[in-house]
Tab-separated table of N, CA and C in Angstrom:
chain	number	residue	atom	x	y	z
L	1	MET	N	15.446	7.512	-14.142
L	1	MET	CA	16.222	6.693	-12.852
L	1	MET	C	15.245	7.268	-11.627
L	2	GLN	N	14.992	6.188	-10.961
L	2	GLN	CA	14.042	6.595	-9.741
L	2	GLN	C	14.834	7.211	-8.672
L	3	LYS	N	14.123	8.606	-8.638
L	3	LYS	CA	14.880	9.472	-7.816
L	3	LYS	C	15.046	9.268	-6.546
L	4	ILE	N	14.033	8.502	-5.605
L	4	ILE	CA	14.230	8.351	-4.330
L	4	ILE	C	14.169	6.771	-3.970
L	5	ILE	N	15.511	6.179	-3.598
L	5	ILE	CA	15.351	4.690	-3.296
L	5	ILE	C	15.915	4.415	-1.911
L	6	PRO	N	15.010	3.449	-1.349
L	6	PRO	CA	14.848	3.226	0.207
L	6	PRO	C	16.126	2.596	0.390
L	7	CYS	N	16.945	2.688	1.392
L	7	CYS	CA	18.064	1.868	1.425
L	7	CYS	C	17.652	1.421	3.069
L	8	LEU	N	17.931	0.051	3.105
L	8	LEU	CA	17.652	-0.972	4.143
L	8	LEU	C	18.931	-1.579	4.781
L	9	TRP	N	19.181	-0.744	6.102
L	9	TRP	CA	20.498	-1.294	6.704
L	9	TRP	C	20.164	-2.514	7.417
L	10	PHE	N	21.127	-3.751	7.216
L	10	PHE	CA	21.037	-4.606	7.812
L	10	PHE	C	22.395	-4.956	8.543
L	11	ASP	N	22.343	-5.863	9.424
L	11	ASP	CA	24.046	-6.039	10.128
L	11	ASP	C	24.963	-6.659	9.234
L	12	LYS	N	24.817	-7.796	9.106
L	12	LYS	CA	25.563	-8.523	8.252
L	12	LYS	C	25.038	-9.683	7.069
L	13	ASN	N	23.696	-9.200	7.194
L	13	ASN	CA	22.834	-10.418	6.264
L	13	ASN	C	22.116	-9.893	5.147
L	14	ALA	N	22.456	-8.522	4.518
L	14	ALA	CA	22.038	-7.782	3.309
L	14	ALA	C	21.560	-9.022	2.221
L	15	GLU	N	22.453	-9.743	2.182
L	15	GLU	CA	22.448	-10.480	0.776
L	15	GLU	C	21.604	-11.880	0.989
L	16	GLU	N	21.510	-12.500	2.197
L	16	GLU	CA	20.628	-13.322	2.771
L	16	GLU	C	19.333	-12.838	2.492
L	17	ALA	N	18.903	-11.503	3.029
L	17	ALA	CA	17.424	-10.906	2.952
L	17	ALA	C	17.309	-10.469	1.949
L	18	VAL	N	17.973	-10.279	0.930
L	18	VAL	CA	17.737	-9.547	-0.542
L	18	VAL	C	17.179	-10.961	-1.146
L	19	ASN	N	18.029	-11.872	-0.931
L	19	ASN	CA	17.469	-13.359	-1.616
L	19	ASN	C	16.166	-13.765	-1.204
L	20	PHE	N	15.896	-13.497	0.017
L	20	PHE	CA	14.719	-13.896	0.659
L	20	PHE	C	13.623	-13.242	0.059
L	21	TYR	N	13.525	-12.080	-0.265
L	21	TYR	CA	12.667	-10.752	-0.960
L	21	TYR	C	12.702	-11.616	-2.290
L	22	LEU	N	13.681	-11.760	-2.711
L	22	LEU	CA	13.530	-12.080	-4.338
L	22	LEU	C	12.764	-13.197	-4.502
L	23	SER	N	12.923	-14.166	-3.476
L	23	SER	CA	11.857	-15.580	-3.824
L	23	SER	C	10.459	-15.417	-3.576
L	24	ILE	N	10.005	-14.056	-2.750
L	24	ILE	CA	8.841	-13.740	-2.903
L	24	ILE	C	8.285	-13.148	-3.723
L	25	PHE	N	8.733	-12.047	-4.292
L	25	PHE	CA	8.167	-11.046	-5.249
L	25	PHE	C	8.365	-11.719	-6.801
L	26	PRO	N	7.321	-11.788	-7.574
L	26	PRO	CA	7.810	-12.300	-8.951
L	26	PRO	C	8.645	-11.713	-9.815
L	27	ASP	N	8.522	-10.242	-9.717
L	27	ASP	CA	9.367	-9.577	-10.663
L	27	ASP	C	10.435	-8.658	-9.962
L	28	ALA	N	11.261	-9.519	-9.652
L	28	ALA	CA	12.264	-9.203	-8.720
L	28	ALA	C	13.763	-9.589	-9.380
L	29	GLU	N	14.797	-8.699	-9.135
L	29	GLU	CA	16.019	-9.101	-9.641
L	29	GLU	C	17.163	-7.943	-8.809
L	30	ILE	N	18.422	-8.714	-8.809
L	30	ILE	CA	19.517	-7.669	-8.260
L	30	ILE	C	20.181	-7.287	-9.460
L	31	CYS	N	20.314	-5.739	-9.142
L	31	CYS	CA	20.647	-4.697	-10.264
L	31	CYS	C	22.252	-4.955	-10.223
L	32	GLN	N	22.776	-4.760	-8.940
L	32	GLN	CA	24.243	-4.326	-8.684
L	32	GLN	C	24.749	-4.854	-7.104
L	33	ILE	N	25.958	-5.274	-7.066
L	33	ILE	CA	26.528	-5.628	-5.827
L	33	ILE	C	27.814	-4.880	-5.994
L	34	SER	N	28.086	-4.049	-4.528
L	34	SER	CA	29.413	-3.608	-4.214
L	34	SER	C	29.737	-4.150	-2.961
L	35	HIS	N	31.244	-4.152	-3.152
L	35	HIS	CA	32.201	-4.648	-1.706
L	35	HIS	C	32.757	-3.869	-1.247
L	36	TYR	N	32.850	-3.884	0.174
L	36	TYR	CA	33.866	-3.315	1.322
L	36	TYR	C	35.312	-3.387	0.601
L	37	GLY	N	36.010	-2.474	0.533
L	37	GLY	CA	37.405	-2.659	0.302
L	37	GLY	C	38.529	-2.443	1.383
L	38	ASN	N	39.506	-2.028	1.419
L	38	ASN	CA	40.352	-1.781	2.753
L	38	ASN	C	40.220	-0.237	3.172
L	39	VAL	N	39.615	0.490	2.481
L	39	VAL	CA	39.247	1.799	2.918
L	39	VAL	C	38.447	1.888	4.098
L	40	GLY	N	38.277	2.575	4.956
L	40	GLY	CA	37.650	2.709	6.024
L	40	GLY	C	37.201	1.568	7.119
L	41	GLN	N	38.090	0.662	7.050
L	41	GLN	CA	37.826	-0.441	7.924
L	41	GLN	C	37.841	-0.229	9.469
L	42	ASP	N	38.746	0.834	9.893
L	42	ASP	CA	38.727	1.672	11.308
L	42	ASP	C	37.351	2.248	11.459
L	43	GLN	N	36.372	2.674	10.599
L	43	GLN	CA	34.953	2.835	10.877
L	43	GLN	C	33.979	1.768	10.390
L	44	HIS	N	34.028	0.956	9.800
L	44	HIS	CA	32.836	0.129	9.302
L	44	HIS	C	33.348	-1.220	9.811
L	45	GLY	N	34.527	-1.493	10.209
L	45	GLY	CA	35.170	-2.881	10.465
L	45	GLY	C	34.639	-4.135	9.584
L	46	MET	N	34.226	-3.993	8.447
L	46	MET	CA	33.814	-4.961	7.743
L	46	MET	C	35.457	-5.580	6.923
L	47	PRO	N	35.676	-6.862	6.750
L	47	PRO	CA	36.756	-7.356	6.017
L	47	PRO	C	36.728	-6.892	4.461
L	48	ALA	N	37.420	-6.955	3.976
L	48	ALA	CA	37.578	-6.248	2.572
L	48	ALA	C	37.095	-7.676	1.822
L	49	GLY	N	36.526	-7.403	0.868
L	49	GLY	CA	35.524	-8.221	-0.283
L	49	GLY	C	34.083	-8.744	0.503
L	50	THR	N	33.695	-8.122	1.553
L	50	THR	CA	32.631	-8.419	2.227
L	50	THR	C	31.563	-7.542	1.548
L	51	VAL	N	30.428	-8.063	0.995
L	51	VAL	CA	29.085	-7.600	0.338
L	51	VAL	C	28.786	-6.256	1.177
L	52	MET	N	29.158	-5.051	0.542
L	52	MET	CA	28.495	-3.753	1.121
L	52	MET	C	27.211	-3.277	0.806
L	53	THR	N	26.822	-3.271	-0.604
L	53	THR	CA	25.547	-2.834	-0.944
L	53	THR	C	24.881	-3.620	-1.938
L	54	ILE	N	23.589	-3.772	-2.053
L	54	ILE	CA	22.986	-4.433	-2.978
L	54	ILE	C	21.849	-3.933	-3.500
L	55	GLU	N	21.981	-3.474	-4.742
L	55	GLU	CA	21.022	-2.574	-5.344
L	55	GLU	C	19.863	-3.992	-6.105
L	56	PHE	N	18.877	-4.003	-5.562
L	56	PHE	CA	17.715	-4.642	-6.327
L	56	PHE	C	16.333	-4.112	-6.231
L	57	LYS	N	15.326	-4.932	-7.386
L	57	LYS	CA	14.350	-4.192	-7.422
L	57	LYS	C	13.086	-5.383	-7.018
L	58	LEU	N	12.065	-4.743	-6.553
L	58	LEU	CA	10.880	-5.598	-6.335
L	58	LEU	C	9.909	-4.927	-7.069
L	59	ASN	N	9.320	-5.513	-7.973
L	59	ASN	CA	8.032	-4.785	-8.699
L	59	ASN	C	8.413	-3.790	-9.198
L	60	GLY	N	9.388	-3.762	-9.817
L	60	GLY	CA	9.761	-2.432	-10.544
L	60	GLY	C	10.623	-1.600	-9.632
L	61	GLN	N	10.460	-1.252	-8.425
L	61	GLN	CA	10.563	-0.502	-7.232
L	61	GLN	C	12.050	-0.797	-6.808
L	62	ARG	N	13.191	0.383	-6.923
L	62	ARG	CA	14.298	-0.320	-6.282
L	62	ARG	C	14.826	0.116	-4.684
L	63	PHE	N	15.712	-0.816	-4.839
L	63	PHE	CA	16.043	-0.488	-3.177
L	63	PHE	C	17.616	-0.849	-2.925
L	64	THR	N	18.086	-0.366	-1.981
L	64	THR	CA	19.514	-0.610	-1.639
L	64	THR	C	19.414	-1.584	-0.409
L	65	ALA	N	20.085	-2.624	-0.510
L	65	ALA	CA	20.589	-3.257	0.953
L	65	ALA	C	21.781	-2.802	1.748
L	66	LEU	N	22.112	-2.653	2.687
L	66	LEU	CA	23.522	-2.142	3.087
L	66	LEU	C	23.869	-3.172	4.245
L	67	ASN	N	24.854	-3.874	4.211
L	67	ASN	CA	25.668	-4.521	5.394
L	67	ASN	C	26.410	-3.195	5.991
L	68	GLY	N	25.410	-2.791	6.897
L	68	GLY	CA	26.211	-1.423	7.814
L	68	GLY	C	26.674	-2.036	8.968
L	69	GLY	N	26.639	-3.200	9.608
L	69	GLY	CA	26.611	-3.619	11.064
L	69	GLY	C	25.779	-3.372	12.031
L	70	PRO	N	25.953	-3.254	13.119
L	70	PRO	CA	24.772	-3.482	14.220
L	70	PRO	C	24.568	-2.044	14.832
L	71	VAL	N	24.754	-1.183	14.204
L	71	VAL	CA	24.443	0.482	14.481
L	71	VAL	C	23.008	0.644	14.667
L	72	PHE	N	22.234	0.070	13.841
L	72	PHE	CA	20.926	0.616	13.702
L	72	PHE	C	19.683	-0.633	13.623
L	73	GLN	N	18.842	-0.449	13.828
L	73	GLN	CA	18.036	-1.375	13.783
L	73	GLN	C	16.766	-1.212	13.108
L	74	PHE	N	15.674	-1.880	12.436
L	74	PHE	CA	14.610	-1.589	12.003
L	74	PHE	C	13.571	-1.410	12.721
L	75	ASN	N	12.299	-0.428	12.844
L	75	ASN	CA	11.314	-0.413	13.999
L	75	ASN	C	10.412	0.044	12.955
L	76	ALA	N	8.885	0.023	13.509
L	76	ALA	CA	7.990	-0.238	12.854
L	76	ALA	C	7.189	1.272	12.520
L	77	ALA	N	8.285	2.379	12.548
L	77	ALA	CA	8.105	3.555	12.420
L	77	ALA	C	8.177	3.822	10.444
L	78	VAL	N	8.793	2.982	9.953
L	78	VAL	CA	9.004	2.585	8.522
L	78	VAL	C	8.612	1.531	8.265
L	79	SER	N	7.728	1.065	7.404
L	79	SER	CA	7.195	0.041	6.739
L	79	SER	C	6.975	0.223	4.848
L	80	LEU	N	6.980	-1.027	4.701
L	80	LEU	CA	6.847	-0.943	3.253
L	80	LEU	C	5.377	-1.503	2.888
L	81	GLN	N	4.634	-1.115	2.039
L	81	GLN	CA	3.120	-1.610	1.715
L	81	GLN	C	3.018	-2.077	0.596
L	82	VAL	N	2.425	-3.273	0.596
L	82	VAL	CA	2.199	-3.988	-0.452
L	82	VAL	C	0.648	-4.134	-0.577
L	83	TYR	N	0.169	-3.663	-1.789
L	83	TYR	CA	-1.151	-3.446	-2.202
L	83	TYR	C	-1.458	-4.623	-2.998
L	84	CYS	N	-2.580	-5.106	-2.640
L	84	CYS	CA	-3.033	-6.652	-3.036
L	84	CYS	C	-4.745	-6.609	-3.570
L	85	LYS	N	-4.646	-7.097	-4.881
L	85	LYS	CA	-6.040	-7.355	-5.572
L	85	LYS	C	-7.070	-8.191	-5.052
L	86	THR	N	-6.564	-9.080	-4.638
L	86	THR	CA	-7.190	-10.511	-3.856
L	86	THR	C	-6.788	-10.724	-2.772
L	87	GLN	N	-7.738	-11.435	-1.959
L	87	GLN	CA	-7.614	-12.548	-0.767
L	87	GLN	C	-6.395	-13.166	-1.009
L	88	GLU	N	-6.144	-14.045	-2.239
L	88	GLU	CA	-5.308	-14.869	-2.446
L	88	GLU	C	-3.709	-14.094	-2.280
L	89	GLU	N	-3.714	-13.015	-2.816
L	89	GLU	CA	-2.525	-12.285	-3.143
L	89	GLU	C	-2.045	-11.877	-1.403
L	90	ILE	N	-3.029	-11.309	-0.795
L	90	ILE	CA	-2.897	-10.666	0.497
L	90	ILE	C	-2.288	-12.202	1.293
L	91	ASP	N	-3.008	-13.409	1.319
L	91	ASP	CA	-2.192	-14.442	1.620
L	91	ASP	C	-0.832	-15.108	1.615
L	92	TYR	N	-0.839	-14.814	0.153
L	92	TYR	CA	0.494	-15.318	-0.629
L	92	TYR	C	1.556	-14.205	0.353
L	93	TYR	N	1.897	-13.302	0.066
L	93	TYR	CA	2.824	-12.194	0.509
L	93	TYR	C	2.553	-12.134	2.402
L	94	TRP	N	1.500	-12.240	3.116
L	94	TRP	CA	1.272	-12.555	4.263
L	94	TRP	C	2.060	-13.690	4.717
L	95	ASP	N	1.800	-14.875	4.275
L	95	ASP	CA	2.481	-16.170	4.700
L	95	ASP	C	3.611	-16.181	4.406
L	96	HIS	N	4.324	-15.388	3.322
L	96	HIS	CA	5.912	-15.476	2.888
L	96	HIS	C	6.561	-14.683	3.528
L	97	LEU	N	6.204	-13.331	3.596
L	97	LEU	CA	6.663	-12.255	4.888
L	97	LEU	C	6.573	-12.337	6.124
L	98	SER	N	5.755	-13.105	6.722
L	98	SER	CA	5.674	-13.315	8.033
L	98	SER	C	6.294	-14.657	8.812
L	99	LYS	N	6.868	-15.519	7.599
L	99	LYS	CA	7.354	-16.981	8.176
L	99	LYS	C	8.537	-16.411	8.927
L	100	ASP	N	8.762	-16.919	9.960
L	100	ASP	CA	9.869	-16.947	11.167
L	100	ASP	C	10.057	-15.125	11.538
L	101	GLY	N	9.113	-14.655	11.178
L	101	GLY	CA	8.799	-13.077	11.615
L	101	GLY	C	8.606	-12.715	12.991
L	102	ASP	N	8.534	-11.748	13.602
L	102	ASP	CA	8.226	-11.610	15.057
L	102	ASP	C	6.233	-11.342	14.894
L	103	GLU	N	5.707	-12.916	15.440
L	103	GLU	CA	4.204	-12.704	15.501
L	103	GLU	C	3.811	-11.754	16.483
L	104	SER	N	4.402	-11.205	17.200
L	104	SER	CA	3.618	-10.035	18.149
L	104	SER	C	3.685	-8.578	17.432
L	105	ALA	N	4.380	-8.463	16.322
L	105	ALA	CA	4.114	-7.460	15.661
L	105	ALA	C	2.594	-7.466	14.567
L	106	GLN	N	1.984	-8.485	14.461
L	106	GLN	CA	1.431	-8.945	13.606
L	106	GLN	C	-0.065	-8.100	13.811
L	107	VAL	N	-0.623	-6.927	13.574
L	107	VAL	CA	-1.722	-6.470	14.007
L	107	VAL	C	-2.226	-5.642	12.676
L	108	CYS	N	-3.457	-5.517	12.443
L	108	CYS	CA	-3.987	-4.572	11.227
L	108	CYS	C	-3.532	-4.565	10.235
L	109	GLY	N	-3.077	-5.539	9.747
L	109	GLY	CA	-2.226	-5.724	8.204
L	109	GLY	C	-0.647	-5.718	8.355
L	110	TRP	N	-0.231	-5.383	9.433
L	110	TRP	CA	1.178	-4.865	9.838
L	110	TRP	C	1.823	-6.397	9.926
L	111	LEU	N	3.342	-6.735	9.548
L	111	LEU	CA	3.915	-7.731	10.127
L	111	LEU	C	5.051	-7.451	10.212
L	112	LYS	N	6.040	-7.963	10.902
L	112	LYS	CA	7.515	-7.926	10.850
L	112	LYS	C	8.248	-9.269	10.638
L	113	ASP	N	8.864	-9.186	9.117
L	113	ASP	CA	9.527	-10.091	8.707
L	113	ASP	C	10.696	-10.907	9.788
L	114	LYS	N	11.561	-11.707	9.582
L	114	LYS	CA	12.626	-12.457	10.244
L	114	LYS	C	13.586	-11.638	10.254
L	115	TYR	N	13.877	-10.391	9.279
L	115	TYR	CA	14.980	-9.524	9.459
L	115	TYR	C	14.427	-8.185	10.252
L	116	GLY	N	13.341	-8.211	10.672
L	116	GLY	CA	12.864	-6.955	11.493
L	116	GLY	C	12.145	-6.043	10.776
L	117	LEU	N	12.276	-6.075	9.317
L	117	LEU	CA	11.534	-5.081	8.556
L	117	LEU	C	9.817	-5.059	8.636
L	118	SER	N	9.311	-4.019	8.460
L	118	SER	CA	8.015	-3.846	8.761
L	118	SER	C	7.360	-4.072	7.347
L	119	TRP	N	6.151	-4.703	7.320
L	119	TRP	CA	5.542	-4.505	6.389
L	119	TRP	C	4.106	-4.656	6.439
L	120	GLN	N	3.145	-3.824	5.357
L	120	GLN	CA	1.801	-3.643	5.641
L	120	GLN	C	1.299	-4.339	4.611
L	121	ILE	N	0.504	-5.365	4.471
L	121	ILE	CA	-0.321	-6.268	3.451
L	121	ILE	C	-1.693	-5.960	3.164
L	122	VAL	N	-2.031	-5.112	2.460
L	122	VAL	CA	-3.317	-4.361	2.348
L	122	VAL	C	-4.126	-4.713	1.172
L	123	PRO	N	-5.470	-4.623	0.923
L	123	PRO	CA	-6.054	-4.641	-0.189
L	123	PRO	C	-5.803	-3.359	-0.837
L	124	GLU	N	-5.825	-3.319	-2.318
L	124	GLU	CA	-5.796	-2.472	-2.897
L	124	GLU	C	-6.853	-1.189	-2.856
L	125	ILE	N	-8.228	-1.499	-2.355
L	125	ILE	CA	-9.505	-0.724	-2.540
L	125	ILE	C	-9.575	-0.064	-0.820
L	126	LEU	N	-8.430	-0.632	-0.001
L	126	LEU	CA	-8.653	-0.154	1.515
L	126	LEU	C	-8.688	1.356	1.587
L	127	ASN	N	-7.934	2.302	1.196
L	127	ASN	CA	-8.098	3.567	1.056
L	127	ASN	C	-9.242	4.216	0.597
L	128	GLU	N	-9.781	3.693	-0.279
L	128	GLU	CA	-11.235	4.231	-0.727
L	128	GLU	C	-12.146	3.776	0.258
L	129	TRP	N	-12.248	2.649	1.152
L	129	TRP	CA	-13.424	2.378	1.945
L	129	TRP	C	-12.849	3.236	3.416
L	130	ILE	N	-11.693	3.506	3.541
L	130	ILE	CA	-11.385	4.310	4.676
L	130	ILE	C	-11.550	5.692	4.710
L	131	GLN	N	-11.679	6.050	3.216
L	131	GLN	CA	-11.743	7.503	2.888
L	131	GLN	C	-13.015	7.932	2.516
L	132	ASP	N	-14.059	6.754	2.746
L	132	ASP	CA	-15.544	7.115	2.166
L	132	ASP	C	-16.251	8.237	2.647
L	133	ARG	N	-16.746	9.222	2.076
L	133	ARG	CA	-17.331	10.425	2.494
L	133	ARG	C	-18.442	10.163	3.514
L	134	ASP	N	-19.298	8.640	3.608
L	134	ASP	CA	-20.155	8.162	4.416
L	134	ASP	C	-19.039	8.034	5.502
L	135	ARG	N	-19.219	8.816	6.582
L	135	ARG	CA	-18.100	8.483	7.699
L	135	ARG	C	-18.821	6.938	8.517
L	136	SER	N	-19.816	6.882	8.524
L	136	SER	CA	-20.400	5.087	9.084
L	136	SER	C	-19.820	4.107	8.696
L	137	LYS	N	-19.872	4.153	6.945
L	137	LYS	CA	-18.954	3.430	6.125
L	137	LYS	C	-17.506	3.071	6.664
L	138	SER	N	-16.773	3.973	6.708
L	138	SER	CA	-15.294	3.902	7.091
L	138	SER	C	-15.060	3.662	8.426
L	139	ASP	N	-15.946	4.069	9.589
L	139	ASP	CA	-15.793	3.510	10.806
L	139	ASP	C	-15.869	2.492	10.892
L	140	ARG	N	-17.052	1.525	10.053
L	140	ARG	CA	-17.241	0.265	10.218
L	140	ARG	C	-15.847	-0.485	9.906
L	141	VAL	N	-15.559	0.194	8.302
L	141	VAL	CA	-14.069	-0.859	7.783
L	141	VAL	C	-13.370	-0.421	8.956
L	142	MET	N	-12.935	0.515	9.467
L	142	MET	CA	-11.809	0.672	10.659
L	142	MET	C	-11.858	-0.252	11.989
L	143	ALA	N	-13.099	-0.228	12.284
L	143	ALA	CA	-13.899	-1.007	13.346
L	143	ALA	C	-13.074	-2.455	13.268
L	144	ALA	N	-13.728	-3.042	11.949
L	144	ALA	CA	-13.453	-4.487	11.430
L	144	ALA	C	-11.875	-4.539	11.680
L	145	LEU	N	-11.175	-3.547	10.793
L	145	LEU	CA	-9.520	-3.624	10.505
L	145	LEU	C	-8.972	-3.879	11.993
L	146	LEU	N	-9.334	-3.177	12.722
L	146	LEU	CA	-8.457	-3.114	14.145
L	146	LEU	C	-8.516	-4.445	14.845
L	147	LYS	N	-9.375	-5.086	14.478
L	147	LYS	CA	-9.787	-6.415	15.076
L	147	LYS	C	-8.634	-7.796	14.407
L	148	MET	N	-8.187	-7.552	13.308
L	148	MET	CA	-7.859	-8.193	12.588
L	148	MET	C	-5.935	-8.329	12.805
L	149	LYS	N	-5.516	-9.583	12.301
L	149	LYS	CA	-3.797	-9.657	12.061
L	149	LYS	C	-3.771	-9.329	10.564
L	150	LYS	N	-3.687	-10.626	10.036
L	150	LYS	CA	-3.844	-10.485	8.536
L	150	LYS	C	-5.298	-9.901	8.177
L	151	LEU	N	-5.328	-9.195	6.870
L	151	LEU	CA	-6.724	-8.378	6.787
L	151	LEU	C	-7.432	-9.274	5.720
L	152	ASP	N	-8.479	-9.327	6.179
L	152	ASP	CA	-9.629	-10.288	5.663
L	152	ASP	C	-10.486	-9.364	4.338
L	153	LEU	N	-10.385	-9.661	3.283
L	153	LEU	CA	-10.986	-8.624	2.140
L	153	LEU	C	-12.354	-8.731	2.443
L	154	SER	N	-12.785	-9.824	2.727
L	154	SER	CA	-14.337	-10.061	2.308
L	154	SER	C	-15.098	-9.304	3.809
L	155	ALA	N	-14.354	-9.647	4.915
L	155	ALA	CA	-14.967	-9.117	6.176
L	155	ALA	C	-14.925	-7.616	6.006
L	156	LEU	N	-13.972	-6.954	5.468
L	156	LEU	CA	-13.720	-5.696	5.372
L	156	LEU	C	-14.630	-5.080	4.410
L	157	GLU	N	-14.965	-5.693	3.047
L	157	GLU	CA	-16.079	-5.312	2.387
L	157	GLU	C	-17.184	-5.644	2.924
L	158	LYS	N	-17.575	-6.524	3.579
L	158	LYS	CA	-18.698	-6.499	4.336
L	158	LYS	C	-19.469	-5.376	4.978
L	159	ALA	N	-18.384	-5.100	5.908
L	159	ALA	CA	-18.261	-4.062	7.103
L	159	ALA	C	-18.326	-2.778	6.363
L	160	TRP	N	-18.094	-2.486	5.332
L	160	TRP	CA	-18.478	-1.280	4.176
L	160	TRP	C	-19.654	-1.208	3.738
L	161	LYS	N	-20.063	-2.371	3.205
L	161	LYS	CA	-21.313	-2.415	2.550
L	161	LYS	C	-22.562	-2.347	3.458
L	162	GLU	N	-22.369	-2.878	4.514
L	162	GLU	CA	-23.423	-3.141	5.864
L	162	GLU	C	-24.274	-1.919	5.791
């Protein structure tokens, strides 16, 4: 069993959000759904029978989505990284996850989806380029990256190879 499972706190739309994510990631599934009962209604305020948690997987990674009410909101301090092999893969995840999201949050490969969750859509090779021992190479990659919203793999590679 996976020891660390991120719990994503939604107001009341966890089921809608999970179905959105399942429609984007090819290897995705719902594992289990739990519902609120009568106990604790004075604390959580959710009607009995309302979905409480949804355990789901995206590419083998387990997550829990919680309908927790309007107590907490997502912020960019925590993001989910999607590593991509090709520009086509970057385009696919960027286009789908950013649909109806916060366009002002799109910077350096980061985006916010329509539920407020932050994602980083990045090439698998990026860390290798940024950590290159040749500081001039890594600096060129960073300079190119800082000018982008959606990352352009060929432009980053060109900056690294110059």
